[in-house]
Amino acid sequence: MKFVLASKNEKKLEEMRSILSELGVEVLSEAQAGVDVTVEETGTTFEENALLKAGAVMKASGLPAIADDSGLCVDALGGAPGVYSARYGGEDLDDAARCRLVLENIRGQLSRACGFVCAVCCAFPNGETLTAKGECRGTLAYAPQGENGFGYDPVFFLPEKKKTFAQLTAEEKSQVSHRGKALRAFAKALRAYMEGNEYGTDR
């Protein structure tokens, strides 16, 4: 069974292939599926944005498509940056600048609690969809730490690990991260879905 990942991120592709290969699912990149889709993320939730991306790639490829949307939600900022995490502060800022902006905006707040949230969605050609969600709670560091990861990883601190996401190895991060949790929940839901309908047969 072939699925298309609605993303051009190679790290996401590797992670998705690793988890779904156990279900006998072959995950194709957009390039392998012969599509190149750009989707405007107009949703107000992570689930809505993931569905927009998955739906567009499914229509373009004719195959089931999987997409994810994730972001950092800071309690004291009313959940911001949230779904706007990748565009926080404007399109011209890079990851490091967005990290600095979040730290500037939280300055003086008593609570530094925050969470990374990820929603994974699959859109099937028969019109059905499947969605799973994962969250990892932590606090904002006082300064960026670590060289691994991307996005807000250097400022997302896990008290139980005494490290930021950017200080964890890829394996350590996968075990606790929002995306790792969402993907494992998605794989479980997909297994049940495939066993209960036509996608459970060889195709």
PDB file of C-alpha atoms in Angstrom:
ATOM      1  CA  MET A   1       0.000   0.000   0.000  1.00  0.00           C
ATOM      2  CA  LYS A   2       1.446   3.366  -1.028  1.00  0.00           C
ATOM      3  CA  PHE A   3       0.953   6.657   0.803  1.00  0.00           C
ATOM      4  CA  VAL A   4       2.377  10.074  -0.079  1.00  0.00           C
ATOM      5  CA  LEU A   5       3.887  12.372   2.537  1.00  0.00           C
ATOM      6  CA  ALA A   6       2.662  15.927   2.022  1.00  0.00           C
ATOM      7  CA  SER A   7       5.988  17.466   2.956  1.00  0.00           C
ATOM      8  CA  LYS A   8       9.352  18.162   1.380  1.00  0.00           C
ATOM      9  CA  ASN A   9      11.137  17.615   4.706  1.00  0.00           C
ATOM     10  CA  GLU A  10      13.499  14.636   4.371  1.00  0.00           C
ATOM     11  CA  LYS A  11      13.702  14.101   8.146  1.00  0.00           C
ATOM     12  CA  LYS A  12       9.926  13.787   8.359  1.00  0.00           C
ATOM     13  CA  LEU A  13       9.967  11.351   5.446  1.00  0.00           C
ATOM     14  CA  GLU A  14      12.546   9.123   7.167  1.00  0.00           C
ATOM     15  CA  GLU A  15      10.595   9.196  10.433  1.00  0.00           C
ATOM     16  CA  MET A  16       7.303   8.374   8.717  1.00  0.00           C
ATOM     17  CA  ARG A  17       8.850   5.519   6.749  1.00  0.00           C
ATOM     18  CA  SER A  18      10.414   4.062   9.886  1.00  0.00           C
ATOM     19  CA  ILE A  19       7.119   3.988  11.787  1.00  0.00           C
ATOM     20  CA  LEU A  20       4.747   2.926   8.992  1.00  0.00           C
ATOM     21  CA  SER A  21       6.961   0.297   7.346  1.00  0.00           C
ATOM     22  CA  GLU A  22       5.835  -2.111  10.066  1.00  0.00           C
ATOM     23  CA  LEU A  23       2.306  -1.857   8.651  1.00  0.00           C
ATOM     24  CA  GLY A  24       3.461  -2.742   5.162  1.00  0.00           C
ATOM     25  CA  VAL A  25       2.992   0.866   4.073  1.00  0.00           C
ATOM     26  CA  GLU A  26       5.373   2.398   1.547  1.00  0.00           C
ATOM     27  CA  VAL A  27       5.676   6.141   2.091  1.00  0.00           C
ATOM     28  CA  LEU A  28       6.510   8.118  -1.046  1.00  0.00           C
ATOM     29  CA  SER A  29       7.867  11.641  -1.231  1.00  0.00           C
ATOM     30  CA  GLU A  30       5.934  14.179  -3.292  1.00  0.00           C
ATOM     31  CA  ALA A  31       8.649  13.945  -5.948  1.00  0.00           C
ATOM     32  CA  GLN A  32       8.327  10.149  -6.123  1.00  0.00           C
ATOM     33  CA  ALA A  33       4.559  10.549  -6.522  1.00  0.00           C
ATOM     34  CA  GLY A  34       5.086  13.093  -9.301  1.00  0.00           C
ATOM     35  CA  VAL A  35       3.452  16.008  -7.511  1.00  0.00           C
ATOM     36  CA  ASP A  36       4.660  19.383  -6.250  1.00  0.00           C
ATOM     37  CA  VAL A  37       1.980  21.010  -4.139  1.00  0.00           C
ATOM     38  CA  THR A  38       2.103  24.275  -2.211  1.00  0.00           C
ATOM     39  CA  VAL A  39      -0.721  24.745   0.281  1.00  0.00           C
ATOM     40  CA  GLU A  40      -1.697  27.953   2.043  1.00  0.00           C
ATOM     41  CA  GLU A  41      -2.134  27.047   5.694  1.00  0.00           C
ATOM     42  CA  THR A  42      -5.310  28.966   6.487  1.00  0.00           C
ATOM     43  CA  GLY A  43      -6.564  26.663   9.260  1.00  0.00           C
ATOM     44  CA  THR A  44      -7.056  27.870  12.818  1.00  0.00           C
ATOM     45  CA  THR A  45      -5.985  24.546  14.349  1.00  0.00           C
ATOM     46  CA  PHE A  46      -3.134  22.118  13.745  1.00  0.00           C
ATOM     47  CA  GLU A  47      -5.665  19.504  12.639  1.00  0.00           C
ATOM     48  CA  GLU A  48      -7.189  21.836  10.031  1.00  0.00           C
ATOM     49  CA  ASN A  49      -3.801  22.714   8.536  1.00  0.00           C
ATOM     50  CA  ALA A  50      -2.706  19.074   8.414  1.00  0.00           C
ATOM     51  CA  LEU A  51      -5.941  18.162   6.640  1.00  0.00           C
ATOM     52  CA  LEU A  52      -5.517  20.991   4.121  1.00  0.00           C
ATOM     53  CA  LYS A  53      -2.058  19.719   3.181  1.00  0.00           C
ATOM     54  CA  ALA A  54      -3.014  16.039   3.114  1.00  0.00           C
ATOM     55  CA  GLY A  55      -6.164  16.716   1.086  1.00  0.00           C
ATOM     56  CA  ALA A  56      -4.345  18.748  -1.548  1.00  0.00           C
ATOM     57  CA  VAL A  57      -1.635  16.127  -2.089  1.00  0.00           C
ATOM     58  CA  MET A  58      -4.198  13.307  -2.117  1.00  0.00           C
ATOM     59  CA  LYS A  59      -6.165  15.059  -4.877  1.00  0.00           C
ATOM     60  CA  ALA A  60      -3.006  15.746  -6.884  1.00  0.00           C
ATOM     61  CA  SER A  61      -1.594  12.213  -6.582  1.00  0.00           C
ATOM     62  CA  GLY A  62      -4.705  10.057  -6.349  1.00  0.00           C
ATOM     63  CA  LEU A  63      -3.094   8.233  -3.418  1.00  0.00           C
ATOM     64  CA  PRO A  64      -3.712   8.429   0.332  1.00  0.00           C
ATOM     65  CA  ALA A  65      -1.676  11.353   1.639  1.00  0.00           C
ATOM     66  CA  ILE A  66      -0.299  12.057   5.095  1.00  0.00           C
ATOM     67  CA  ALA A  67       0.568  15.481   6.500  1.00  0.00           C
ATOM     68  CA  ASP A  68       1.415  16.929   9.855  1.00  0.00           C
ATOM     69  CA  ASP A  69       1.250  20.382  11.382  1.00  0.00           C
ATOM     70  CA  SER A  70       2.915  21.347  14.597  1.00  0.00           C
ATOM     71  CA  GLY A  71       3.945  24.296  16.692  1.00  0.00           C
ATOM     72  CA  LEU A  72       4.870  25.760  20.042  1.00  0.00           C
ATOM     73  CA  CYS A  73       2.089  26.959  22.348  1.00  0.00           C
ATOM     74  CA  VAL A  74       3.161  29.224  25.226  1.00  0.00           C
ATOM     75  CA  ASP A  75       0.635  29.462  28.050  1.00  0.00           C
ATOM     76  CA  ALA A  76       1.463  33.055  29.047  1.00  0.00           C
ATOM     77  CA  LEU A  77       1.141  34.178  25.415  1.00  0.00           C
ATOM     78  CA  GLY A  78      -2.374  32.799  25.091  1.00  0.00           C
ATOM     79  CA  GLY A  79      -1.175  29.767  23.141  1.00  0.00           C
ATOM     80  CA  ALA A  80       0.958  31.752  20.688  1.00  0.00           C
ATOM     81  CA  PRO A  81       2.811  31.223  18.416  1.00  0.00           C
ATOM     82  CA  GLY A  82       0.562  28.162  17.904  1.00  0.00           C
ATOM     83  CA  VAL A  83      -0.424  27.487  14.315  1.00  0.00           C
ATOM     84  CA  TYR A  84       1.643  30.509  13.284  1.00  0.00           C
ATOM     85  CA  SER A  85       4.867  29.090  14.739  1.00  0.00           C
ATOM     86  CA  ALA A  86       6.663  28.881  11.375  1.00  0.00           C
ATOM     87  CA  ARG A  87       5.635  32.449  10.508  1.00  0.00           C
ATOM     88  CA  TYR A  88       5.866  34.048  13.963  1.00  0.00           C
ATOM     89  CA  GLY A  89       7.136  37.606  13.690  1.00  0.00           C
ATOM     90  CA  GLY A  90       6.960  37.607   9.900  1.00  0.00           C
ATOM     91  CA  GLU A  91       8.215  35.566   6.957  1.00  0.00           C
ATOM     92  CA  ASP A  92      11.654  37.218   7.024  1.00  0.00           C
ATOM     93  CA  LEU A  93      12.702  35.818  10.408  1.00  0.00           C
ATOM     94  CA  ASP A  94      14.770  32.658  10.651  1.00  0.00           C
ATOM     95  CA  ASP A  95      14.521  30.025  13.401  1.00  0.00           C
ATOM     96  CA  ALA A  96      17.038  31.761  15.663  1.00  0.00           C
ATOM     97  CA  ALA A  97      15.221  35.088  15.362  1.00  0.00           C
ATOM     98  CA  ARG A  98      11.875  33.464  16.202  1.00  0.00           C
ATOM     99  CA  CYS A  99      13.399  31.876  19.296  1.00  0.00           C
ATOM    100  CA  ARG A 100      14.691  35.273  20.404  1.00  0.00           C
ATOM    101  CA  LEU A 101      11.283  36.843  19.763  1.00  0.00           C
ATOM    102  CA  VAL A 102       9.461  34.281  21.918  1.00  0.00           C
ATOM    103  CA  LEU A 103      11.954  34.837  24.743  1.00  0.00           C
ATOM    104  CA  GLU A 104      11.528  38.601  24.462  1.00  0.00           C
ATOM    105  CA  ASN A 105       7.732  38.309  24.541  1.00  0.00           C
ATOM    106  CA  ILE A 106       7.739  36.069  27.617  1.00  0.00           C
ATOM    107  CA  ARG A 107      10.065  38.337  29.587  1.00  0.00           C
ATOM    108  CA  GLY A 108       8.570  39.312  32.939  1.00  0.00           C
ATOM    109  CA  GLN A 109       5.967  36.552  32.946  1.00  0.00           C
ATOM    110  CA  LEU A 110       5.760  34.351  36.034  1.00  0.00           C
ATOM    111  CA  SER A 111       4.897  31.203  34.060  1.00  0.00           C
ATOM    112  CA  ARG A 112       7.167  29.851  31.349  1.00  0.00           C
ATOM    113  CA  ALA A 113       5.029  26.736  30.784  1.00  0.00           C
ATOM    114  CA  CYS A 114       4.560  25.721  27.173  1.00  0.00           C
ATOM    115  CA  GLY A 115       3.889  22.739  24.978  1.00  0.00           C
ATOM    116  CA  PHE A 116       4.764  21.432  21.551  1.00  0.00           C
ATOM    117  CA  VAL A 117       1.689  20.110  19.716  1.00  0.00           C
ATOM    118  CA  CYS A 118       1.544  17.987  16.562  1.00  0.00           C
ATOM    119  CA  ALA A 119      -1.426  16.789  14.522  1.00  0.00           C
ATOM    120  CA  VAL A 120      -1.035  14.068  11.865  1.00  0.00           C
ATOM    121  CA  CYS A 121      -3.745  13.603   9.241  1.00  0.00           C
ATOM    122  CA  CYS A 122      -4.290  11.142   6.414  1.00  0.00           C
ATOM    123  CA  ALA A 123      -6.705  11.895   3.585  1.00  0.00           C
ATOM    124  CA  PHE A 124      -7.964   8.909   1.579  1.00  0.00           C
ATOM    125  CA  PRO A 125      -9.294   9.004  -2.005  1.00  0.00           C
ATOM    126  CA  ASN A 126     -12.625   7.632  -0.733  1.00  0.00           C
ATOM    127  CA  GLY A 127     -13.177  10.875   1.200  1.00  0.00           C
ATOM    128  CA  GLU A 128     -12.372   9.487   4.640  1.00  0.00           C
ATOM    129  CA  THR A 129      -9.766  11.014   6.925  1.00  0.00           C
ATOM    130  CA  LEU A 130      -7.780   9.837   9.918  1.00  0.00           C
ATOM    131  CA  THR A 131      -6.224  12.179  12.493  1.00  0.00           C
ATOM    132  CA  ALA A 132      -4.018  11.736  15.554  1.00  0.00           C
ATOM    133  CA  LYS A 133      -2.488  14.252  17.931  1.00  0.00           C
ATOM    134  CA  GLY A 134       0.484  14.387  20.288  1.00  0.00           C
ATOM    135  CA  GLU A 135       1.699  16.909  22.844  1.00  0.00           C
ATOM    136  CA  CYS A 136       4.861  17.362  24.879  1.00  0.00           C
ATOM    137  CA  ARG A 137       4.813  19.756  27.831  1.00  0.00           C
ATOM    138  CA  GLY A 138       7.838  21.704  29.034  1.00  0.00           C
ATOM    139  CA  THR A 139       9.039  25.203  29.829  1.00  0.00           C
ATOM    140  CA  LEU A 140      10.812  27.951  27.932  1.00  0.00           C
ATOM    141  CA  ALA A 141      14.544  28.094  28.554  1.00  0.00           C
ATOM    142  CA  TYR A 142      16.065  31.472  29.424  1.00  0.00           C
ATOM    143  CA  ALA A 143      18.426  31.268  26.462  1.00  0.00           C
ATOM    144  CA  PRO A 144      18.858  28.948  23.451  1.00  0.00           C
ATOM    145  CA  GLN A 145      20.814  25.774  24.252  1.00  0.00           C
ATOM    146  CA  GLY A 146      21.933  22.926  21.998  1.00  0.00           C
ATOM    147  CA  GLU A 147      22.777  22.415  18.346  1.00  0.00           C
ATOM    148  CA  ASN A 148      20.397  19.638  17.318  1.00  0.00           C
ATOM    149  CA  GLY A 149      16.848  19.850  15.994  1.00  0.00           C
ATOM    150  CA  PHE A 150      15.256  22.858  14.375  1.00  0.00           C
ATOM    151  CA  GLY A 151      12.653  25.561  14.959  1.00  0.00           C
ATOM    152  CA  TYR A 152      12.069  26.280  18.643  1.00  0.00           C
ATOM    153  CA  ASP A 153      13.981  23.204  19.863  1.00  0.00           C
ATOM    154  CA  PRO A 154      16.809  25.271  21.443  1.00  0.00           C
ATOM    155  CA  VAL A 155      14.388  27.103  23.762  1.00  0.00           C
ATOM    156  CA  PHE A 156      12.044  24.206  24.642  1.00  0.00           C
ATOM    157  CA  PHE A 157      13.291  22.809  27.962  1.00  0.00           C
ATOM    158  CA  LEU A 158      12.274  19.426  29.390  1.00  0.00           C
ATOM    159  CA  PRO A 159      12.638  19.521  33.198  1.00  0.00           C
ATOM    160  CA  GLU A 160      12.699  15.710  33.494  1.00  0.00           C
ATOM    161  CA  LYS A 161      15.606  15.501  31.031  1.00  0.00           C
ATOM    162  CA  LYS A 162      17.268  18.739  32.215  1.00  0.00           C
ATOM    163  CA  LYS A 163      17.871  19.460  28.518  1.00  0.00           C
ATOM    164  CA  THR A 164      16.294  21.363  25.669  1.00  0.00           C
ATOM    165  CA  PHE A 165      15.027  19.483  22.619  1.00  0.00           C
ATOM    166  CA  ALA A 166      18.137  20.735  20.792  1.00  0.00           C
ATOM    167  CA  GLN A 167      20.356  18.973  23.351  1.00  0.00           C
ATOM    168  CA  LEU A 168      18.696  15.585  22.861  1.00  0.00           C
ATOM    169  CA  THR A 169      19.776  12.979  20.338  1.00  0.00           C
ATOM    170  CA  ALA A 170      17.305  12.189  17.557  1.00  0.00           C
ATOM    171  CA  GLU A 171      16.454   8.913  19.300  1.00  0.00           C
ATOM    172  CA  GLU A 172      15.872  10.588  22.669  1.00  0.00           C
ATOM    173  CA  LYS A 173      13.718  13.268  21.101  1.00  0.00           C
ATOM    174  CA  SER A 174      11.569  10.773  19.194  1.00  0.00           C
ATOM    175  CA  GLN A 175      10.659   8.981  22.427  1.00  0.00           C
ATOM    176  CA  VAL A 176       9.257  12.100  24.118  1.00  0.00           C
ATOM    177  CA  SER A 177       8.424  14.561  21.357  1.00  0.00           C
ATOM    178  CA  HIS A 178       5.005  15.715  20.253  1.00  0.00           C
ATOM    179  CA  ARG A 179       5.642  14.403  16.742  1.00  0.00           C
ATOM    180  CA  GLY A 180       6.832  11.031  17.989  1.00  0.00           C
ATOM    181  CA  LYS A 181       3.721  10.678  20.150  1.00  0.00           C
ATOM    182  CA  ALA A 182       1.427  11.779  17.300  1.00  0.00           C
ATOM    183  CA  LEU A 183       3.043   9.393  14.816  1.00  0.00           C
ATOM    184  CA  ARG A 184       2.778   6.429  17.173  1.00  0.00           C
ATOM    185  CA  ALA A 185      -0.884   7.237  17.856  1.00  0.00           C
ATOM    186  CA  PHE A 186      -1.446   7.636  14.115  1.00  0.00           C
ATOM    187  CA  ALA A 187       0.204   4.300  13.327  1.00  0.00           C
ATOM    188  CA  LYS A 188      -2.061   2.588  15.866  1.00  0.00           C
ATOM    189  CA  ALA A 189      -5.178   4.226  14.400  1.00  0.00           C
ATOM    190  CA  LEU A 190      -4.062   3.458  10.842  1.00  0.00           C
ATOM    191  CA  ARG A 191      -3.552  -0.205  11.686  1.00  0.00           C
ATOM    192  CA  ALA A 192      -7.135  -0.435  12.976  1.00  0.00           C
ATOM    193  CA  TYR A 193      -8.424   1.452   9.930  1.00  0.00           C
ATOM    194  CA  MET A 194      -6.620  -0.774   7.443  1.00  0.00           C
ATOM    195  CA  GLU A 195      -7.831  -3.932   9.161  1.00  0.00           C
ATOM    196  CA  GLY A 196     -11.427  -2.736   8.988  1.00  0.00           C
ATOM    197  CA  ASN A 197     -11.819  -1.833   5.318  1.00  0.00           C
ATOM    198  CA  GLU A 198     -10.515  -2.232   1.789  1.00  0.00           C
ATOM    199  CA  TYR A 199      -7.066  -0.884   2.658  1.00  0.00           C
ATOM    200  CA  GLY A 200      -6.445  -3.978   4.687  1.00  0.00           C
ATOM    201  CA  THR A 201      -6.032  -5.958   1.457  1.00  0.00           C
ATOM    202  CA  ASP A 202      -2.996  -5.976  -0.797  1.00  0.00           C
ATOM    203  CA  ARG A 203      -3.207  -3.160  -3.301  1.00  0.00           C
TER     204      ARG A 203
END
